[in-house]
Coordinates of C-alpha atoms and ligand atoms in Angstrom, one line a residue:
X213 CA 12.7 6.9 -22.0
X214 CA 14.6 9.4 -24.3
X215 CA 15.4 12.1 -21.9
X216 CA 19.2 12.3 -21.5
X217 CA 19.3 13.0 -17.7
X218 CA 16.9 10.5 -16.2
X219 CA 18.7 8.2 -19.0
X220 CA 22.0 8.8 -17.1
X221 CA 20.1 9.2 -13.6
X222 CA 18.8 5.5 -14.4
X223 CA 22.2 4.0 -16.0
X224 CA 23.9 5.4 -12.4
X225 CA 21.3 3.3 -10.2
X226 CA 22.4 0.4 -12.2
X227 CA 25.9 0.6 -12.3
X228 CA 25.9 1.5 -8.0
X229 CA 23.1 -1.1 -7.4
X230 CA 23.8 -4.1 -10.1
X231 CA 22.4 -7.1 -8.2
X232 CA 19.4 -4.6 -6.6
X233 CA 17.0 -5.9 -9.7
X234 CA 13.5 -5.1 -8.4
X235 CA 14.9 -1.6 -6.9
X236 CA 15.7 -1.1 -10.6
X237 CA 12.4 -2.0 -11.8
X238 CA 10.7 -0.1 -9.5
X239 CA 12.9 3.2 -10.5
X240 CA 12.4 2.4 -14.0
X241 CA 9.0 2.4 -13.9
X242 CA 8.7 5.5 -12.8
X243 CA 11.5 7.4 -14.4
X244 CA 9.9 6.3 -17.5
X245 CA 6.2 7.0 -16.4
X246 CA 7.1 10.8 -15.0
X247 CA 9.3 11.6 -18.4
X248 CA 7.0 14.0 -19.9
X249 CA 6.5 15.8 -15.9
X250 CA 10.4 16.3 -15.9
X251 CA 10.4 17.5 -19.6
X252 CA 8.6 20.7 -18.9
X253 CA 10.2 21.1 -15.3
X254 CA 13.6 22.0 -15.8
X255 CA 14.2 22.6 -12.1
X256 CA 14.1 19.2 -11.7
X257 CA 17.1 18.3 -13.6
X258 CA 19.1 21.4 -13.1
X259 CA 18.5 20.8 -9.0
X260 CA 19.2 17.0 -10.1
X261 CA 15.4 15.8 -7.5
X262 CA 15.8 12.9 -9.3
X263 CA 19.0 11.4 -8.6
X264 CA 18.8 12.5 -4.8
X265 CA 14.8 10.9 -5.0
X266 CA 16.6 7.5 -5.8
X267 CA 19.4 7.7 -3.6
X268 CA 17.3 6.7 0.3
X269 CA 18.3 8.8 2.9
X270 CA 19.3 6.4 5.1
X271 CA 20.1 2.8 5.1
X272 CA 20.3 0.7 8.2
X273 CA 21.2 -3.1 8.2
X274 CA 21.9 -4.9 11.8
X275 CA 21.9 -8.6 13.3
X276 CA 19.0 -9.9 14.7
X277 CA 19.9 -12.6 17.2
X278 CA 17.3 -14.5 18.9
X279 CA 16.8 -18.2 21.1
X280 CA 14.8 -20.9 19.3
X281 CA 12.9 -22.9 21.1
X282 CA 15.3 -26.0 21.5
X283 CA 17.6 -23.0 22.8
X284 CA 19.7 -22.7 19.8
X285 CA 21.1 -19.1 19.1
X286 CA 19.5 -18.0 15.6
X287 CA 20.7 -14.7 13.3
X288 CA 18.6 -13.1 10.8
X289 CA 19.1 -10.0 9.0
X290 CA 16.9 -6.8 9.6
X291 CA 17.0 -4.1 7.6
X292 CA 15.1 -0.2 7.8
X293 CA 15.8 1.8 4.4
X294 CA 14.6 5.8 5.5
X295 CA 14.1 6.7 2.0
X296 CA 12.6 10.0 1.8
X297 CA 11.2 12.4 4.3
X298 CA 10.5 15.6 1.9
X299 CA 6.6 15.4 3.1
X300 CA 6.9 13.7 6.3
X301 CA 8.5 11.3 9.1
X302 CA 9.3 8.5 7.6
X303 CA 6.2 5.8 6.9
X304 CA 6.3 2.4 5.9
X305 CA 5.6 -1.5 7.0
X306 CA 7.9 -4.3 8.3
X307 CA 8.0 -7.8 5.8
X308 CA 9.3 -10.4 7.5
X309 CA 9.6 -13.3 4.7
X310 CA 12.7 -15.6 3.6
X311 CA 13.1 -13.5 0.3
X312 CA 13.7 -10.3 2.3
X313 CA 17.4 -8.6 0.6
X314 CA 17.9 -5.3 0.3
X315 CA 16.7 -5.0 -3.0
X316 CA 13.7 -5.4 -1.8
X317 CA 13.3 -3.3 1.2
X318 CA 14.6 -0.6 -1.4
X319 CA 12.0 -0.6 -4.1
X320 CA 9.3 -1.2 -1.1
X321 CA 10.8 2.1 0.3
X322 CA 10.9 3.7 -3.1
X323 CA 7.0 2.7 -3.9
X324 CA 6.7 4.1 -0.3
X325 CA 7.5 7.6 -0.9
X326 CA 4.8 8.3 -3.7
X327 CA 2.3 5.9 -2.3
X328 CA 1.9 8.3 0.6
X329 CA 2.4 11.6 -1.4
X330 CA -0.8 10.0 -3.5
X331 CA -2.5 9.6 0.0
X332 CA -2.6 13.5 0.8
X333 CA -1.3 13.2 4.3
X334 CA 2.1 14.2 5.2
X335 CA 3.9 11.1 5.6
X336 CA 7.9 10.1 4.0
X337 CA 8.6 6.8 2.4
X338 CA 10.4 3.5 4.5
X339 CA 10.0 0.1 4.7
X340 CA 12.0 -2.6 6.8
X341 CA 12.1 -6.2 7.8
X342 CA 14.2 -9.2 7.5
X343 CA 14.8 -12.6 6.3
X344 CA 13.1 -14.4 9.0
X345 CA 10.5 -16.8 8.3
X346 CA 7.9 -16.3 10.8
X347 CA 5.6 -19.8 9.3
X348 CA 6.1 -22.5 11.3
X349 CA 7.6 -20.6 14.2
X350 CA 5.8 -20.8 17.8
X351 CA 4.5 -17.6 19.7
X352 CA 7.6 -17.5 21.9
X353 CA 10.1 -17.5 18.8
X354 CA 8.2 -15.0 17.4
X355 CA 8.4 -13.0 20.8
X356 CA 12.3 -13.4 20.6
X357 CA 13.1 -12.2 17.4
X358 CA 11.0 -9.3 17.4
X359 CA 11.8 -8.4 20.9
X360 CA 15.5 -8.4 19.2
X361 CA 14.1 -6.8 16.3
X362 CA 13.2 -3.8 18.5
X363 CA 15.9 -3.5 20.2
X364 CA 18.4 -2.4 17.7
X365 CA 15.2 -1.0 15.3
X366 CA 14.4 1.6 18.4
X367 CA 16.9 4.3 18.3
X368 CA 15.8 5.0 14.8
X369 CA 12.1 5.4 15.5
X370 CA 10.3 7.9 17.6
X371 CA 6.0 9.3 16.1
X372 CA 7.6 12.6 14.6
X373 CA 10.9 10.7 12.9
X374 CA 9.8 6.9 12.1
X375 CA 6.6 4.7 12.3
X376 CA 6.4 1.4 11.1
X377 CA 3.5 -1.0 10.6
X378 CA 2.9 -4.4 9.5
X379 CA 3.5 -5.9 5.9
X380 CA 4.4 -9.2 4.7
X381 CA 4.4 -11.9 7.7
X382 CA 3.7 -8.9 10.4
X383 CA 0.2 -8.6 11.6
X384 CA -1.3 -7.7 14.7
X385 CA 0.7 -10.2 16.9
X386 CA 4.4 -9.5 15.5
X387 CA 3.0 -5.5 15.8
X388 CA 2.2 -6.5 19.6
X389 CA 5.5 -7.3 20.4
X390 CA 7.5 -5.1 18.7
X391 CA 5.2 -2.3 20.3
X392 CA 5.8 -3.7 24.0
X393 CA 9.5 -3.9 23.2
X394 CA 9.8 -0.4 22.1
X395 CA 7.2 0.9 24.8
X396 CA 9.7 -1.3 27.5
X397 CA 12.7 0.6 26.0
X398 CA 11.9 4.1 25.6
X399 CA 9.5 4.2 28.4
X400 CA 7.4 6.0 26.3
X401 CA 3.8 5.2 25.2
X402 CA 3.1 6.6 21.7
X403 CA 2.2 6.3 18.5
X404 CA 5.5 4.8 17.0
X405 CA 3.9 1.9 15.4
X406 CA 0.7 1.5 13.4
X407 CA -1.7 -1.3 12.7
X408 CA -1.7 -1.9 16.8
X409 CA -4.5 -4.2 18.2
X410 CA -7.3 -1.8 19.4
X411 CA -6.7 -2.0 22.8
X412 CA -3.5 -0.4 23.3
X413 CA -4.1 2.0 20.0
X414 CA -5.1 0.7 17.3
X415 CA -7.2 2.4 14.5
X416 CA -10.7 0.9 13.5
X417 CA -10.9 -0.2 10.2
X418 CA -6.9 -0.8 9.6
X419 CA -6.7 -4.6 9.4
X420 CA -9.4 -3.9 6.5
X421 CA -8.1 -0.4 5.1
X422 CA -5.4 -2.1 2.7
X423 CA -8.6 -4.6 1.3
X424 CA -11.6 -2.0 1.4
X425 CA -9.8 0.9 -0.2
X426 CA -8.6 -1.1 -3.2
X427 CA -12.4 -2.1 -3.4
X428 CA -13.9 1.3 -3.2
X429 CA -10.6 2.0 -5.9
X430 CA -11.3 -0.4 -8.5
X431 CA -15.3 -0.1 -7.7
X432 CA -15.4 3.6 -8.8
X433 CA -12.4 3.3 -11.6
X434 CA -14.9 0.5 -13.2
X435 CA -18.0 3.2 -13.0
X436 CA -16.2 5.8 -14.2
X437 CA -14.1 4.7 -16.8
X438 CA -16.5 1.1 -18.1
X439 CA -19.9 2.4 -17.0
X440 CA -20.6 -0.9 -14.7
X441 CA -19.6 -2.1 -11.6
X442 CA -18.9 -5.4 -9.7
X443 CA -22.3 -6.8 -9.2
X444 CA -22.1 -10.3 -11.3
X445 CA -18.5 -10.0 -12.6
X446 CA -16.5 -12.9 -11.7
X447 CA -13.6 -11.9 -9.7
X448 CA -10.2 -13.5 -9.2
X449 CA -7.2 -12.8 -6.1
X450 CA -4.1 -13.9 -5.7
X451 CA -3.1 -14.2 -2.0
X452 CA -5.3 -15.4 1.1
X453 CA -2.9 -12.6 3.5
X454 CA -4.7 -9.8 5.0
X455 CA -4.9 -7.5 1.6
X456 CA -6.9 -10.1 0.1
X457 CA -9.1 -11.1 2.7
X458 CA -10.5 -8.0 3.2
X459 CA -10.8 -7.3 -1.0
X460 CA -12.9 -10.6 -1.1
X461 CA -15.1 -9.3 1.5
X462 CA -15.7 -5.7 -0.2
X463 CA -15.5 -6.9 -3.6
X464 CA -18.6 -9.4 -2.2
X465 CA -20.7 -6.8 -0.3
X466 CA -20.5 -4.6 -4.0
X467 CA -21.7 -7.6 -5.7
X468 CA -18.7 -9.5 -7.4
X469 CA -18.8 -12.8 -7.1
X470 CA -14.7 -14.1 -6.3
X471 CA -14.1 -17.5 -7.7
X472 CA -10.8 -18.2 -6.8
X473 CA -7.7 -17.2 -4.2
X474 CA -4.3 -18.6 -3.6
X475 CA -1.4 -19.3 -1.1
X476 CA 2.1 -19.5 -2.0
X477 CA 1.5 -23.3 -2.8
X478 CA -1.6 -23.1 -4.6
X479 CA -5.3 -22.1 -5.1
X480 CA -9.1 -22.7 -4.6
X481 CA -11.8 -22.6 -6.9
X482 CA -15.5 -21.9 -6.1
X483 CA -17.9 -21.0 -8.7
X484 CA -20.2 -19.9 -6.1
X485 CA -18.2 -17.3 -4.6
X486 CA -15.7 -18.0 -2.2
X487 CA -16.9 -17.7 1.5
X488 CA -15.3 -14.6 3.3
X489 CA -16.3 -16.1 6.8
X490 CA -15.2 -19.5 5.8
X491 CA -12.1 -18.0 4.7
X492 CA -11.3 -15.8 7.1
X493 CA -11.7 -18.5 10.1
X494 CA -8.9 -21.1 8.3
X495 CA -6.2 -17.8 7.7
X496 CA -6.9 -15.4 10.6
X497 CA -8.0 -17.7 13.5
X498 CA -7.0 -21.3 12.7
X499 CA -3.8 -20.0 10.9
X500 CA -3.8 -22.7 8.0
X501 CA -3.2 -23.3 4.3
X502 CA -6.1 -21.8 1.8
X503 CA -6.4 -25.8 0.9
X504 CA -8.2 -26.3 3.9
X505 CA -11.2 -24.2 2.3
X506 CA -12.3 -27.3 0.5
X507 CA -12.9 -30.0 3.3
X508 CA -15.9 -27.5 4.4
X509 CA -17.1 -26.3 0.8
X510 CA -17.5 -30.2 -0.6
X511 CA -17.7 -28.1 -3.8
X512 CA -14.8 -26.2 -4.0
X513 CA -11.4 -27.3 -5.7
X514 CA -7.9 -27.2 -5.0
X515 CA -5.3 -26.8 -6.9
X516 CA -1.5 -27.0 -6.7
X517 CA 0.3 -24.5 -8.7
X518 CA -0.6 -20.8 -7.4
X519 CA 0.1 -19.0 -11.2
X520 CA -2.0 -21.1 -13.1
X521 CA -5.0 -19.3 -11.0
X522 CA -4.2 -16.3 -14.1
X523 CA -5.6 -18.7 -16.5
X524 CA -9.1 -18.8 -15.5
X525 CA -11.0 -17.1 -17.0
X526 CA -12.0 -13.6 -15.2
X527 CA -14.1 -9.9 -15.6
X528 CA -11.5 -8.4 -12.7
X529 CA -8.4 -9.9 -11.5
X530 CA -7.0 -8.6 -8.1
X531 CA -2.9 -9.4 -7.6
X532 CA -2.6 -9.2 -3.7
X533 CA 0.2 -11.6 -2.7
X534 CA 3.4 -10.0 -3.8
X535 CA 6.1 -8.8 -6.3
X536 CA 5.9 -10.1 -9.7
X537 CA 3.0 -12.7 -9.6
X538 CA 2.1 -11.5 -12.9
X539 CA 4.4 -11.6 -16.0
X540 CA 3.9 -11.0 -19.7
X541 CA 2.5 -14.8 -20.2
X542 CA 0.0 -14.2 -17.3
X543 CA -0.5 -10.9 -19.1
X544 CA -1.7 -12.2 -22.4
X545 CA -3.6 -14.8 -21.2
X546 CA -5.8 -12.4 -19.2
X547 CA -6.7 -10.1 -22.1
X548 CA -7.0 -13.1 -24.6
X549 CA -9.7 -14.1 -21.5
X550 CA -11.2 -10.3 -21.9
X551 CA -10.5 -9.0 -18.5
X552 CA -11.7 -5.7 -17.5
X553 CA -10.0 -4.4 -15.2
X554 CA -6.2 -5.6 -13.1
X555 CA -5.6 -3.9 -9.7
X556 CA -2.6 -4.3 -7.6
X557 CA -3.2 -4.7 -3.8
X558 CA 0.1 -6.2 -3.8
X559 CA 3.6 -4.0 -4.4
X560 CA 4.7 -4.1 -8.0
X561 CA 2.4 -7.5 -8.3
X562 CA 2.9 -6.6 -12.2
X563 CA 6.0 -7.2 -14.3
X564 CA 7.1 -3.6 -16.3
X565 CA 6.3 -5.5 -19.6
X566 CA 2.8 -6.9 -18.0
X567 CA 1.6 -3.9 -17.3
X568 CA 2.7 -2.3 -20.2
X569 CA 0.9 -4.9 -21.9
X570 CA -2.8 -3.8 -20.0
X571 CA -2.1 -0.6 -20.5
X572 CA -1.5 -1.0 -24.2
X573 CA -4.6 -3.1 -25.1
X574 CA -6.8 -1.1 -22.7
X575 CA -7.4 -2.7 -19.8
X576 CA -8.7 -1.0 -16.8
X577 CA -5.6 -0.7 -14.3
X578 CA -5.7 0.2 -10.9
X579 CA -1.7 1.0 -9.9
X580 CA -0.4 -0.5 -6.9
X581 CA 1.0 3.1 -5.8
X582 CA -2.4 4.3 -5.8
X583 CA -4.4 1.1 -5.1
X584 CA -3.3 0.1 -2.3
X585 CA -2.3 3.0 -0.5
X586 CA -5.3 2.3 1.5
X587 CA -3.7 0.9 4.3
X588 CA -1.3 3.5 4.6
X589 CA -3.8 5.7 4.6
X590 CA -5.4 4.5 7.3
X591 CA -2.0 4.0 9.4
X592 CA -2.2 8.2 8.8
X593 CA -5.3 8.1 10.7
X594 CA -3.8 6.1 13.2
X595 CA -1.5 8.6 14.0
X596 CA -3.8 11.8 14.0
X597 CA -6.1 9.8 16.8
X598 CA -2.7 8.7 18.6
X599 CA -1.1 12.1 18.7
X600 CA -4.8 13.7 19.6
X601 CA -5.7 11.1 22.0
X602 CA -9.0 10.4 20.6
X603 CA -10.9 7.4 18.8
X604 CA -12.5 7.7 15.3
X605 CA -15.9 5.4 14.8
X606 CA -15.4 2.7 12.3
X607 CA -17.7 4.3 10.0
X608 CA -15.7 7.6 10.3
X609 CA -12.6 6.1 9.2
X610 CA -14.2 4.0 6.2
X611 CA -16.1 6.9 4.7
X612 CA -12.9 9.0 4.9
X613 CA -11.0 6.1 3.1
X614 CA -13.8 5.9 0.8
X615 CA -13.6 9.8 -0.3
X616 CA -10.5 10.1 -0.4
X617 CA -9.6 6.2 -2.4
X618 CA -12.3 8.2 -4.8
X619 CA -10.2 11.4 -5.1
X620 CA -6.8 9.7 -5.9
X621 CA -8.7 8.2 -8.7
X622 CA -9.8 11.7 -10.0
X623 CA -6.5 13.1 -9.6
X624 CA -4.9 9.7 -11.5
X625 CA -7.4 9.9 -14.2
X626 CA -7.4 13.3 -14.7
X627 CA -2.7 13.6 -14.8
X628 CA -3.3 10.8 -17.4
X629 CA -5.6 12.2 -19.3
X630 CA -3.5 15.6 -19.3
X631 CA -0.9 13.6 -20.5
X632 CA -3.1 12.2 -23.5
X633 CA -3.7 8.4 -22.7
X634 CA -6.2 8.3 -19.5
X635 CA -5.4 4.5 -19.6
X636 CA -2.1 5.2 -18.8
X637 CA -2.8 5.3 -15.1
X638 CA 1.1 4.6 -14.0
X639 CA 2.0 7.6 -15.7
X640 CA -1.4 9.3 -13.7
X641 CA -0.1 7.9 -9.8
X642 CA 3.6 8.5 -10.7
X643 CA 3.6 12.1 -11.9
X644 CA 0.9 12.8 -8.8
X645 CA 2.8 11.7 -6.0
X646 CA 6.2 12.7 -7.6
X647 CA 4.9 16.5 -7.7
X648 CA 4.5 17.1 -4.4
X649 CA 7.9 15.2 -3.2
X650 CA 9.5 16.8 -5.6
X651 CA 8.2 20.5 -4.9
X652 CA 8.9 20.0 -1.1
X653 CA 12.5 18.8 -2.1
X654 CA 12.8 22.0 -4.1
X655 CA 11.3 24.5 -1.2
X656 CA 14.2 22.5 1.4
X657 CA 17.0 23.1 -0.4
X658 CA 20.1 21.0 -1.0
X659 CA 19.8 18.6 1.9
Ligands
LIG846 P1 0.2 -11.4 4.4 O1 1.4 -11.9 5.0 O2 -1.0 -11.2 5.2 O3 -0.2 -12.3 3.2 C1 0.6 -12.5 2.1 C2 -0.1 -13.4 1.1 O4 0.7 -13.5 -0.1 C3 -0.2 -14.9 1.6 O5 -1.3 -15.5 1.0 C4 1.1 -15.5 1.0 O6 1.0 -16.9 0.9 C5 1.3 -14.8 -0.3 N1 2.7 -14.6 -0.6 C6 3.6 -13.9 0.1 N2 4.8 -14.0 -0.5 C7 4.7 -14.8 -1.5 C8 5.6 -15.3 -2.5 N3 6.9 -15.0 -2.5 N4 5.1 -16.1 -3.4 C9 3.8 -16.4 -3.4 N5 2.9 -16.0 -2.5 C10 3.3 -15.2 -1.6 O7 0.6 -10.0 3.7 P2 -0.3 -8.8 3.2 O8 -1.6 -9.3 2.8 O9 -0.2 -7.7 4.2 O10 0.5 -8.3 1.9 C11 0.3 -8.7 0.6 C12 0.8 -7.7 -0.4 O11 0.1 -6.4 -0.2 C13 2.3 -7.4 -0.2 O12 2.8 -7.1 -1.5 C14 2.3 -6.1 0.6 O13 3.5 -5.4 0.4 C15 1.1 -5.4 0.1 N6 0.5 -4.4 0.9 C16 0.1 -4.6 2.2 C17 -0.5 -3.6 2.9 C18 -1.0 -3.9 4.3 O14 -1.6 -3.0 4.9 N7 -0.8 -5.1 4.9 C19 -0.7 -2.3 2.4 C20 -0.3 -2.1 1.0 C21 0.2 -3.1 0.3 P3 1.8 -17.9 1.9 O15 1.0 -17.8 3.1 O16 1.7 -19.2 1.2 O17 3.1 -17.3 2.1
LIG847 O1 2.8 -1.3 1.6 C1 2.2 -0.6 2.4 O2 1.7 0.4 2.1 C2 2.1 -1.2 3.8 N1 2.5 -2.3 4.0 C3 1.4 -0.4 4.8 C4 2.3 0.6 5.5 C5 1.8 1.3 6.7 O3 2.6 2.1 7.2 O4 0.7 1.2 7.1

């Protein structure tokens, strides 16, 4: 990065957020990426977009007190960064993991913002959450803390200002009671929050938008760009959450065969092909580790150590757990194993200098901005059949996340190639969904 504003614009984010280091990496990545964008713009620097596009709009932190179940009073930290609402109400998932900080609620937030310019609807950038550990927690602590959660989150929210959805730790039962807390409060039964169980709301095809659209991604990004496709490749994903699920279960119906998945504590191998149903049944239903997968596929191995998945050897490797599972190392081992292709279903799954690294040597990558923004996409939908009052068919909603996964690639591909490396597909999401927040920025004025 050479240019002497975002240089200054980048050295101001460091010196006002110095222990924030993943919000820095995130801004990095794409002040450096969108350089030669602001280079011929000079309305970007001279209306200075890019130090009001890092700065959020609004930053709420509160106390989340809540009864275990041997009574004792409990505090956790929640958190909702409003980060930019130039193309829309502000859009974005709840995490609730111990490693939540504001750092990282930031850089989600940040991602947030062009992730949903890439998507084409009109939706801002958020993200929330807190340090609360749902895992090992029963139903009715659950119930308490995000009954609490609601209560302070609630003023914030409303379908035209704020919708949240699920992310890290928040599926469909934590969205259930954050809805019926809200719903309770406001007396008011709308849209507010996405990824809702169908019954009260819900969207078909969301719990498998995130999974599917990264499929359909990295499916037509491999046709396009390789001239082949995932029937025979061997496949690897990090995570067993709900992002990876549902990319095992695409990436098998197109014909890849997935030969190994992980948990935080370690990961499986199957050289048959892991078993989506078999799979699906220990996380979703029986709520257990991704060890469990080997007491009912005798062949199947388990393995302690949830990085050293990266060293087997691979045609496509998937990232879909979360921030910086892959670094340089993992990098280099991958394309000394020839991979073809590395997508991010996860957030910034990919140190700077690992994907750098892909990029370089010409792998195929699919950016996490772009990616992934399936789910997202699909929490859009959400809210058109909400606000309307009607109910898309399943196949509806998957052939419009299909199309339109299969556009974003066309309009990465085709920015990078504009910009003289079409490999350079960071630089291809970045510069896409920076144009349009930027322009809309520009058309509001100073606000
Ligand atoms: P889930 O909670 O359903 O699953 C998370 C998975 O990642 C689990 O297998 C978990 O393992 C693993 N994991 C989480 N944190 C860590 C960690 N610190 N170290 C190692 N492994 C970890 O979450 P999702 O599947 O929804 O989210 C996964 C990623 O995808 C996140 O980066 C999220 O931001 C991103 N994403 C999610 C979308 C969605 O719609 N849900 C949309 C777009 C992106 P364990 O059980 O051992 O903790
Ligand atoms: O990172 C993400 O895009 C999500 N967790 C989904 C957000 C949403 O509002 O559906």
């Amino acid at each position: 990065m050479t240019n002497k504003y975002l240089v200054n614009v980048f050295e101001k984010v460091k010196q006002k957020n110095p222990y924030e280091l993943e919000f820095q990496q995130a801004v990095y990545e794409v002040l450096n990426s969108i350089e030669p964008y602001v280079n011929e713009h000079k309305e970007i620097e001279e209306l200075n977009i890019i130090e009001r596009l890092v700065e959020p709009e609004r930053i709420i932190t509160f106390r989340v007190p809540w009864l275990n179940d041997e009574g004792k009073v409990c505090v956790n930290r929640g958190y909702r960064v409003q980060f930019n609402s130039a193309i829309g109400p502000y859009k974005g998932g709840l995490r609730f993991h111990p490693s939540v900080n504001q750092s990282i609620i930031k850089f989600l937030g940040f991602e947030q913002t062009l992730k949903n310019s890439l998507t084409g609807l009109f939706m801002g950038g958020a993200k929330g959450g807190s340090d609360f550990d749902p895992k090992g927690k029963s139903d009715k602590e659950i119930m308490s803390f995000c009954q609490s959660f609601m209560t302070e989150l609630y003023q914030h929210i409303g379908p035209d200002t704020d919708i949240p959805a699920g992310d890290i730790g928040v599926g469909k039962k934590e969205i259930g009671y954050l809805f019926g807390q809200y719903k309770r409060i406001t007396n008011t039964f709308v849209g507010t929050i996405t990824g809702k169980p169908l019954e009260f709301g819900g969207s078909l095809g969301r719990t498998e938008a995130t999974g599917y659209g990264l499929a359909y991604y990295t499916s037509k990004m491999l046709e396009e760009m390789s001239n082949t496709n995932y029937k025979d490749k061997k496949v690897i994903i990090s995570g067993s959450g709900n992002v990876a699920l549902y990319t095992l279960e695409k990436v098998t119906n197109l014909g890849g065969k997935v030969i190994a998945m992980s948990d935080s504590n370690g990961y499986i191998l199957d050289e048959n092909g892991i078993d989506f149903k078999v799979l699906q049944e220990i996380k979703e239903v029986k709520k257990e580790r991704i060890s469990k997968y080997v007491e009912t596929i005798k062949t199947a191995k388990y393995f302690e150590n949830a990085k050293q998945m990266w060293t087997i050897k691979c045609d496509i490797a998937l990232a879909c757990a979360t921030q910086n599972e892959i670094d340089l190392d993992c990098a280099k081992i991958l394309v000394a194993n020839n991979v073809i292709l590395v997508g991010e279903g996860a957030n910034m799954p990919c140190t700077i200098e690992a994907t750098n690294y892909f990029i370089e040597n010409k792998v195929l990558f699919a950016p996490a901005k772009a990616a992934n923004c399936g789910g997202v996409m699909v929490s859009g939908f959400e809210m058109s059949q909400n606000s309307s009052r009607t109910i898309w068919s399943k196949q509806e909603v998957d052939d419009k996340l299909k199309q339109q996964m299969e556009n974003i690639l066309h309009e990465v591909l085709a920015c990078a190639k504009h910009y003289g490396n079409p490999y350079d597909t960071v630089l291809g999401a970045n510069i896409t969904g920076f144009k349009k927040v930027a322009n809309a920025m520009i058309s509001q004025g100073v606000i």
